[in-house]
mmCIF file of C-alpha atoms in Angstrom:
data_model
loop_
_atom_site.group_PDB
_atom_site.id
_atom_site.type_symbol
_atom_site.label_atom_id
_atom_site.label_comp_id
_atom_site.label_asym_id
_atom_site.label_seq_id
_atom_site.Cartn_x
_atom_site.Cartn_y
_atom_site.Cartn_z
ATOM 1 C CA UNK A 1 44.831 329.213 34.025
ATOM 2 C CA UNK A 2 46.446 332.181 32.253
ATOM 3 C CA UNK A 3 47.569 330.110 29.336
ATOM 4 C CA UNK A 4 44.284 328.615 28.744
ATOM 5 C CA UNK A 5 42.698 332.158 28.735
ATOM 6 C CA UNK A 6 45.220 333.380 26.235
ATOM 7 C CA UNK A 7 44.582 330.429 23.834
ATOM 8 C CA UNK A 8 40.716 330.982 23.768
ATOM 9 C CA UNK A 9 39.101 334.234 24.135
ATOM 10 C CA UNK A 10 42.077 336.425 23.328
ATOM 11 C CA UNK A 11 42.824 334.549 20.129
ATOM 12 C CA UNK A 12 40.049 336.129 17.952
ATOM 13 C CA UNK A 13 41.964 339.088 16.709
ATOM 14 C CA UNK A 14 45.506 337.828 16.906
ATOM 15 C CA UNK A 15 48.106 337.227 14.245
ATOM 16 C CA UNK A 16 48.614 333.851 12.645
ATOM 17 C CA UNK A 17 49.992 331.538 15.230
ATOM 18 C CA UNK A 18 50.369 327.730 15.737
ATOM 19 C CA UNK A 19 50.864 325.647 19.023
ATOM 20 C CA UNK A 20 54.469 324.980 19.995
ATOM 21 C CA UNK A 21 53.691 321.438 18.907
ATOM 22 C CA UNK A 22 54.510 322.606 15.354
ATOM 23 C CA UNK A 23 58.116 323.744 14.747
ATOM 24 C CA UNK A 24 61.317 323.288 12.639
ATOM 25 C CA UNK A 25 62.596 319.676 12.673
ATOM 26 C CA UNK A 26 59.098 318.202 13.728
ATOM 27 C CA UNK A 27 58.018 314.510 12.749
ATOM 28 C CA UNK A 28 54.506 314.083 11.359
ATOM 29 C CA UNK A 29 52.664 310.830 11.872
ATOM 30 C CA UNK A 30 52.959 308.626 8.741
ATOM 31 C CA UNK A 31 49.946 306.600 7.293
ATOM 32 C CA UNK A 32 47.271 308.539 9.188
ATOM 33 C CA UNK A 33 45.600 311.950 8.479
ATOM 34 C CA UNK A 34 47.406 314.823 10.202
ATOM 35 C CA UNK A 35 45.638 317.642 11.734
ATOM 36 C CA UNK A 36 47.134 320.961 11.551
ATOM 37 C CA UNK A 37 45.699 323.810 13.525
ATOM 38 C CA UNK A 38 46.004 326.996 15.077
ATOM 39 C CA UNK A 39 44.807 330.736 15.447
ATOM 40 C CA UNK A 40 44.495 333.823 13.078
ATOM 41 C CA UNK A 41 42.162 336.913 12.869
ATOM 42 C CA UNK A 42 38.461 335.842 12.783
ATOM 43 C CA UNK A 43 37.108 335.293 9.241
ATOM 44 C CA UNK A 44 40.531 334.878 7.541
ATOM 45 C CA UNK A 45 41.244 331.994 5.142
ATOM 46 C CA UNK A 46 44.159 329.903 6.230
ATOM 47 C CA UNK A 47 46.171 327.830 3.757
ATOM 48 C CA UNK A 48 48.434 324.999 4.748
ATOM 49 C CA UNK A 49 51.014 323.467 2.342
ATOM 50 C CA UNK A 50 53.189 320.512 2.850
ATOM 51 C CA UNK A 51 54.330 317.573 0.644
ATOM 52 C CA UNK A 52 52.537 318.638 -2.352
ATOM 53 C CA UNK A 53 49.266 319.053 -0.690
ATOM 54 C CA UNK A 54 47.410 322.419 -0.252
ATOM 55 C CA UNK A 55 44.588 322.632 2.295
ATOM 56 C CA UNK A 56 42.695 325.623 3.390
ATOM 57 C CA UNK A 57 40.084 326.729 6.273
ATOM 58 C CA UNK A 58 38.306 329.557 7.462
ATOM 59 C CA UNK A 59 38.762 330.801 11.032
ATOM 60 C CA UNK A 60 35.937 330.709 13.413
ATOM 61 C CA UNK A 61 34.417 333.313 15.563
ATOM 62 C CA UNK A 62 36.937 332.675 18.372
ATOM 63 C CA UNK A 63 39.893 332.809 15.801
ATOM 64 C CA UNK A 64 40.511 329.020 15.762
ATOM 65 C CA UNK A 65 41.225 326.955 12.557
ATOM 66 C CA UNK A 66 42.044 323.583 11.573
ATOM 67 C CA UNK A 67 42.925 321.525 8.330
ATOM 68 C CA UNK A 68 43.655 318.009 7.937
ATOM 69 C CA UNK A 69 46.369 316.670 5.544
ATOM 70 C CA UNK A 70 45.900 313.271 3.727
ATOM 71 C CA UNK A 71 47.777 310.278 5.074
ATOM 72 C CA UNK A 72 51.368 310.279 3.877
ATOM 73 C CA UNK A 73 54.035 307.631 3.752
ATOM 74 C CA UNK A 74 57.392 307.955 5.679
ATOM 75 C CA UNK A 75 59.753 310.348 4.226
ATOM 76 C CA UNK A 76 63.377 311.016 5.694
ATOM 77 C CA UNK A 77 63.728 313.959 3.430
ATOM 78 C CA UNK A 78 63.350 317.187 5.278
ATOM 79 C CA UNK A 79 60.409 319.600 3.604
ATOM 80 C CA UNK A 80 58.805 322.875 4.477
ATOM 81 C CA UNK A 81 55.349 323.076 5.909
ATOM 82 C CA UNK A 82 53.939 326.549 5.229
ATOM 83 C CA UNK A 83 50.953 328.234 6.928
ATOM 84 C CA UNK A 84 49.655 331.513 5.428
ATOM 85 C CA UNK A 85 46.760 333.887 6.237
ATOM 86 C CA UNK A 86 46.276 337.190 4.927
ATOM 87 C CA UNK A 87 49.685 338.764 4.421
ATOM 88 C CA UNK A 88 51.396 336.620 7.174
ATOM 89 C CA UNK A 89 53.365 333.489 6.576
ATOM 90 C CA UNK A 90 54.862 331.036 8.769
ATOM 91 C CA UNK A 91 57.260 328.155 7.445
ATOM 92 C CA UNK A 92 58.599 325.151 9.424
ATOM 93 C CA UNK A 93 61.691 323.749 8.046
ATOM 94 C CA UNK A 94 63.257 320.085 8.013
ATOM 95 C CA UNK A 95 59.870 318.384 8.681
ATOM 96 C CA UNK A 96 59.970 314.590 8.199
ATOM 97 C CA UNK A 97 57.188 312.056 8.215
ATOM 98 C CA UNK A 98 57.493 308.699 10.184
ATOM 99 C CA UNK A 99 56.457 307.429 13.776
ATOM 100 C CA UNK A 100 55.469 309.829 16.407
ATOM 101 C CA UNK A 101 55.283 308.620 20.051
ATOM 102 C CA UNK A 102 54.139 310.385 23.191
ATOM 103 C CA UNK A 103 56.439 309.225 26.051
ATOM 104 C CA UNK A 104 54.634 309.746 29.310
ATOM 105 C CA UNK A 105 54.875 308.496 32.892
ATOM 106 C CA UNK A 106 56.919 309.033 36.049
ATOM 107 C CA UNK A 107 60.529 309.623 37.004
ATOM 108 C CA UNK A 108 61.863 306.653 35.142
ATOM 109 C CA UNK A 109 60.474 308.029 31.741
ATOM 110 C CA UNK A 110 61.487 311.559 32.857
ATOM 111 C CA UNK A 111 65.213 310.538 33.567
ATOM 112 C CA UNK A 112 67.361 312.270 31.014
ATOM 113 C CA UNK A 113 70.077 310.251 28.987
ATOM 114 C CA UNK A 114 72.745 312.428 30.404
ATOM 115 C CA UNK A 115 72.361 311.047 33.806
ATOM 116 C CA UNK A 116 71.720 307.264 32.525
ATOM 117 C CA UNK A 117 74.246 304.537 32.689
ATOM 118 C CA UNK A 118 76.967 304.490 29.984
ATOM 119 C CA UNK A 119 75.831 308.054 28.993
ATOM 120 C CA UNK A 120 79.694 308.850 28.242
ATOM 121 C CA UNK A 121 79.519 305.971 25.611
ATOM 122 C CA UNK A 122 75.797 306.600 24.260
ATOM 123 C CA UNK A 123 75.805 310.478 23.920
ATOM 124 C CA UNK A 124 78.884 310.728 21.654
ATOM 125 C CA UNK A 125 77.636 307.971 19.147
ATOM 126 C CA UNK A 126 73.861 309.595 19.022
ATOM 127 C CA UNK A 127 74.127 310.438 15.418
ATOM 128 C CA UNK A 128 70.672 309.958 14.167
ATOM 129 C CA UNK A 129 69.387 312.743 12.103
ATOM 130 C CA UNK A 130 66.028 311.129 11.358
ATOM 131 C CA UNK A 131 65.307 311.012 15.276
ATOM 132 C CA UNK A 132 63.696 314.123 16.589
ATOM 133 C CA UNK A 133 62.711 314.616 20.209
ATOM 134 C CA UNK A 134 60.938 317.336 22.283
ATOM 135 C CA UNK A 135 60.755 317.766 25.991
ATOM 136 C CA UNK A 136 57.728 319.389 27.490
ATOM 137 C CA UNK A 137 57.959 321.132 30.902
ATOM 138 C CA UNK A 138 55.459 319.968 33.494
ATOM 139 C CA UNK A 139 52.269 322.040 33.156
ATOM 140 C CA UNK A 140 49.120 321.204 35.430
ATOM 141 C CA UNK A 141 45.749 322.164 34.293
ATOM 142 C CA UNK A 142 42.161 321.154 35.333
ATOM 143 C CA UNK A 143 41.095 321.109 31.732
ATOM 144 C CA UNK A 144 42.806 320.172 28.358
ATOM 145 C CA UNK A 145 45.375 322.965 27.227
ATOM 146 C CA UNK A 146 45.545 324.393 23.699
ATOM 147 C CA UNK A 147 49.320 324.912 23.986
ATOM 148 C CA UNK A 148 52.230 324.550 26.288
ATOM 149 C CA UNK A 149 55.210 326.971 27.057
ATOM 150 C CA UNK A 150 58.372 326.837 25.122
ATOM 151 C CA UNK A 151 61.134 327.759 27.757
ATOM 152 C CA UNK A 152 64.343 326.709 29.189
ATOM 153 C CA UNK A 153 65.070 324.433 26.183
ATOM 154 C CA UNK A 154 61.642 322.672 26.379
ATOM 155 C CA UNK A 155 58.759 322.841 23.965
ATOM 156 C CA UNK A 156 60.940 322.804 20.757
ATOM 157 C CA UNK A 157 61.797 319.865 18.413
ATOM 158 C CA UNK A 158 65.625 318.980 18.295
ATOM 159 C CA UNK A 159 67.378 316.530 15.941
ATOM 160 C CA UNK A 160 69.204 313.684 17.721
ATOM 161 C CA UNK A 161 72.913 314.705 17.848
ATOM 162 C CA UNK A 162 75.468 314.376 20.608
ATOM 163 C CA UNK A 163 75.133 318.056 21.477
ATOM 164 C CA UNK A 164 71.472 317.756 22.029
ATOM 165 C CA UNK A 165 70.420 314.101 23.061
ATOM 166 C CA UNK A 166 71.652 314.489 26.783
ATOM 167 C CA UNK A 167 68.422 316.374 27.510
ATOM 168 C CA UNK A 168 66.477 313.570 26.099
ATOM 169 C CA UNK A 169 64.555 310.855 28.239
ATOM 170 C CA UNK A 170 66.776 307.974 28.419
ATOM 171 C CA UNK A 171 64.032 305.416 27.936
ATOM 172 C CA UNK A 172 62.598 307.284 25.089
ATOM 173 C CA UNK A 173 65.984 307.612 23.340
ATOM 174 C CA UNK A 174 66.606 303.816 23.487
ATOM 175 C CA UNK A 175 63.113 302.993 22.587
ATOM 176 C CA UNK A 176 63.131 305.376 19.516
ATOM 177 C CA UNK A 177 66.660 304.187 18.470
ATOM 178 C CA UNK A 178 65.582 300.609 18.294
ATOM 179 C CA UNK A 179 62.494 301.599 16.633
ATOM 180 C CA UNK A 180 64.171 303.587 13.849
ATOM 181 C CA UNK A 181 66.719 300.759 13.379
ATOM 182 C CA UNK A 182 63.813 298.286 12.935
ATOM 183 C CA UNK A 183 61.339 300.153 10.741
ATOM 184 C CA UNK A 184 64.000 302.507 9.129
ATOM 185 C CA UNK A 185 61.615 305.442 9.200
ATOM 186 C CA UNK A 186 61.976 308.704 11.091
ATOM 187 C CA UNK A 187 60.770 308.701 14.721
ATOM 188 C CA UNK A 188 59.665 311.651 16.738
ATOM 189 C CA UNK A 189 59.555 311.414 20.468
ATOM 190 C CA UNK A 190 57.590 313.920 22.573
ATOM 191 C CA UNK A 191 58.530 313.409 26.436
ATOM 192 C CA UNK A 192 55.818 314.787 28.512
ATOM 193 C CA UNK A 193 56.782 312.665 31.568
ATOM 194 C CA UNK A 194 56.315 314.165 35.161
ATOM 195 C CA UNK A 195 57.882 312.410 38.056
ATOM 196 C CA UNK A 196 55.272 311.193 40.859
ATOM 197 C CA UNK A 197 52.238 311.398 38.623
ATOM 198 C CA UNK A 198 49.553 308.824 38.910
ATOM 199 C CA UNK A 199 47.935 306.907 36.203
ATOM 200 C CA UNK A 200 44.693 308.783 36.601
ATOM 201 C CA UNK A 201 46.656 312.007 35.892
ATOM 202 C CA UNK A 202 47.061 310.776 32.265
ATOM 203 C CA UNK A 203 43.413 310.284 31.370
ATOM 204 C CA UNK A 204 40.705 312.741 30.936
ATOM 205 C CA UNK A 205 37.944 313.226 33.490
ATOM 206 C CA UNK A 206 35.320 312.072 31.038
ATOM 207 C CA UNK A 207 37.351 308.729 30.778
ATOM 208 C CA UNK A 208 37.496 308.362 34.634
ATOM 209 C CA UNK A 209 33.830 308.946 34.779
ATOM 210 C CA UNK A 210 33.138 305.780 32.636
ATOM 211 C CA UNK A 211 34.900 303.603 35.512
ATOM 212 C CA UNK A 212 32.299 302.813 38.364
ATOM 213 C CA UNK A 213 35.397 302.360 40.689
ATOM 214 C CA UNK A 214 36.508 305.854 40.148
ATOM 215 C CA UNK A 215 33.296 307.746 40.705
ATOM 216 C CA UNK A 216 33.348 307.776 44.465
ATOM 217 C CA UNK A 217 36.833 309.478 44.114
ATOM 218 C CA UNK A 218 35.478 311.927 41.698
ATOM 219 C CA UNK A 219 32.659 312.689 43.975
ATOM 220 C CA UNK A 220 34.825 313.197 47.048
ATOM 221 C CA UNK A 221 37.007 315.435 44.989
ATOM 222 C CA UNK A 222 34.103 317.723 43.993
ATOM 223 C CA UNK A 223 33.040 317.878 47.727
ATOM 224 C CA UNK A 224 36.227 318.945 48.936
ATOM 225 C CA UNK A 225 36.416 321.544 45.990
ATOM 226 C CA UNK A 226 33.039 322.965 47.069
ATOM 227 C CA UNK A 227 34.145 323.128 50.810
ATOM 228 C CA UNK A 228 37.313 324.889 49.761
ATOM 229 C CA UNK A 229 35.311 327.328 47.893
ATOM 230 C CA UNK A 230 32.764 327.814 49.987
ATOM 231 C CA UNK A 231 34.312 328.316 53.440
ATOM 232 C CA UNK A 232 32.395 328.657 56.597
ATOM 233 C CA UNK A 233 32.880 325.148 57.576
ATOM 234 C CA UNK A 234 35.640 323.095 59.097
ATOM 235 C CA UNK A 235 37.068 322.412 55.446
ATOM 236 C CA UNK A 236 36.637 326.136 54.369
ATOM 237 C CA UNK A 237 40.325 326.544 53.730
ATOM 238 C CA UNK A 238 39.930 329.157 50.956
ATOM 239 C CA UNK A 239 38.290 331.824 53.294
ATOM 240 C CA UNK A 240 40.177 330.945 56.358
ATOM 241 C CA UNK A 241 43.715 330.946 54.802
ATOM 242 C CA UNK A 242 44.405 334.709 55.652
ATOM 243 C CA UNK A 243 43.469 334.111 59.377
ATOM 244 C CA UNK A 244 45.344 330.782 59.525
ATOM 245 C CA UNK A 245 48.510 332.430 58.003
ATOM 246 C CA UNK A 246 48.427 335.228 60.413
ATOM 247 C CA UNK A 247 48.109 332.735 63.423
ATOM 248 C CA UNK A 248 51.023 330.774 62.151
ATOM 249 C CA UNK A 249 53.200 334.022 61.681
ATOM 250 C CA UNK A 250 52.462 334.755 65.316
ATOM 251 C CA UNK A 251 53.413 331.434 66.619
ATOM 252 C CA UNK A 252 56.506 331.418 64.373
ATOM 253 C CA UNK A 253 57.631 334.935 65.743
ATOM 254 C CA UNK A 254 57.050 333.644 69.439
ATOM 255 C CA UNK A 255 59.303 330.568 68.788
ATOM 256 C CA UNK A 256 62.004 332.521 66.947
ATOM 257 C CA UNK A 257 61.914 335.179 70.039
ATOM 258 C CA UNK A 258 62.293 332.135 72.620
ATOM 259 C CA UNK A 259 65.192 330.857 70.634
#
């Protein structure tokens, strides 16, 4: 996975950087310690300032660093979160503190508000400056990733306005709206839904391995992966792919010539 590579070995001597999870207009979780992490040049001291707190850490050999902000009460007043290392400085503005929810699942969660029932009524009235949302583009990986892409309008925090909310998950929006009204605190919604995914796609392999009923499926998956990579057997698809493709192309060309 190219992204995973860029976020590990190549980080040791790179400029100060944080994952796309951190950005302008974001919401930090209230009443719990908040971890802030990223990358910088190895051996550098990184300082993080927010809400009257100042924390620091030294980057490890692979360039990674992490600090932990103390638990904070909800705050609907936008503040700056500043990260500095050496002569570099990153500032994220209009940061709130409140409830942060990960909205995962299938297409029913992925379905955007602009395509939902009564969108022509809901979108014009969606003026909730303390509700923020982020949409993450589907990205598969065999191991947990350190970051995700920010492209095509995804991977960035956006305040809830009639101009932006149409791209938010409909289910997530109505949930966040009700939560905001009930608790009277800022709400951050992270939509990572992917249509058609199964429940096991949303848990780690380590978690699946603790479930006895899942072990036969994991073993079967590993066997098929070995067969794919090894080749030479009936299931050696990786090594047979080029030959199979040539046969298919020949059959397709013949069929096309025969009309």
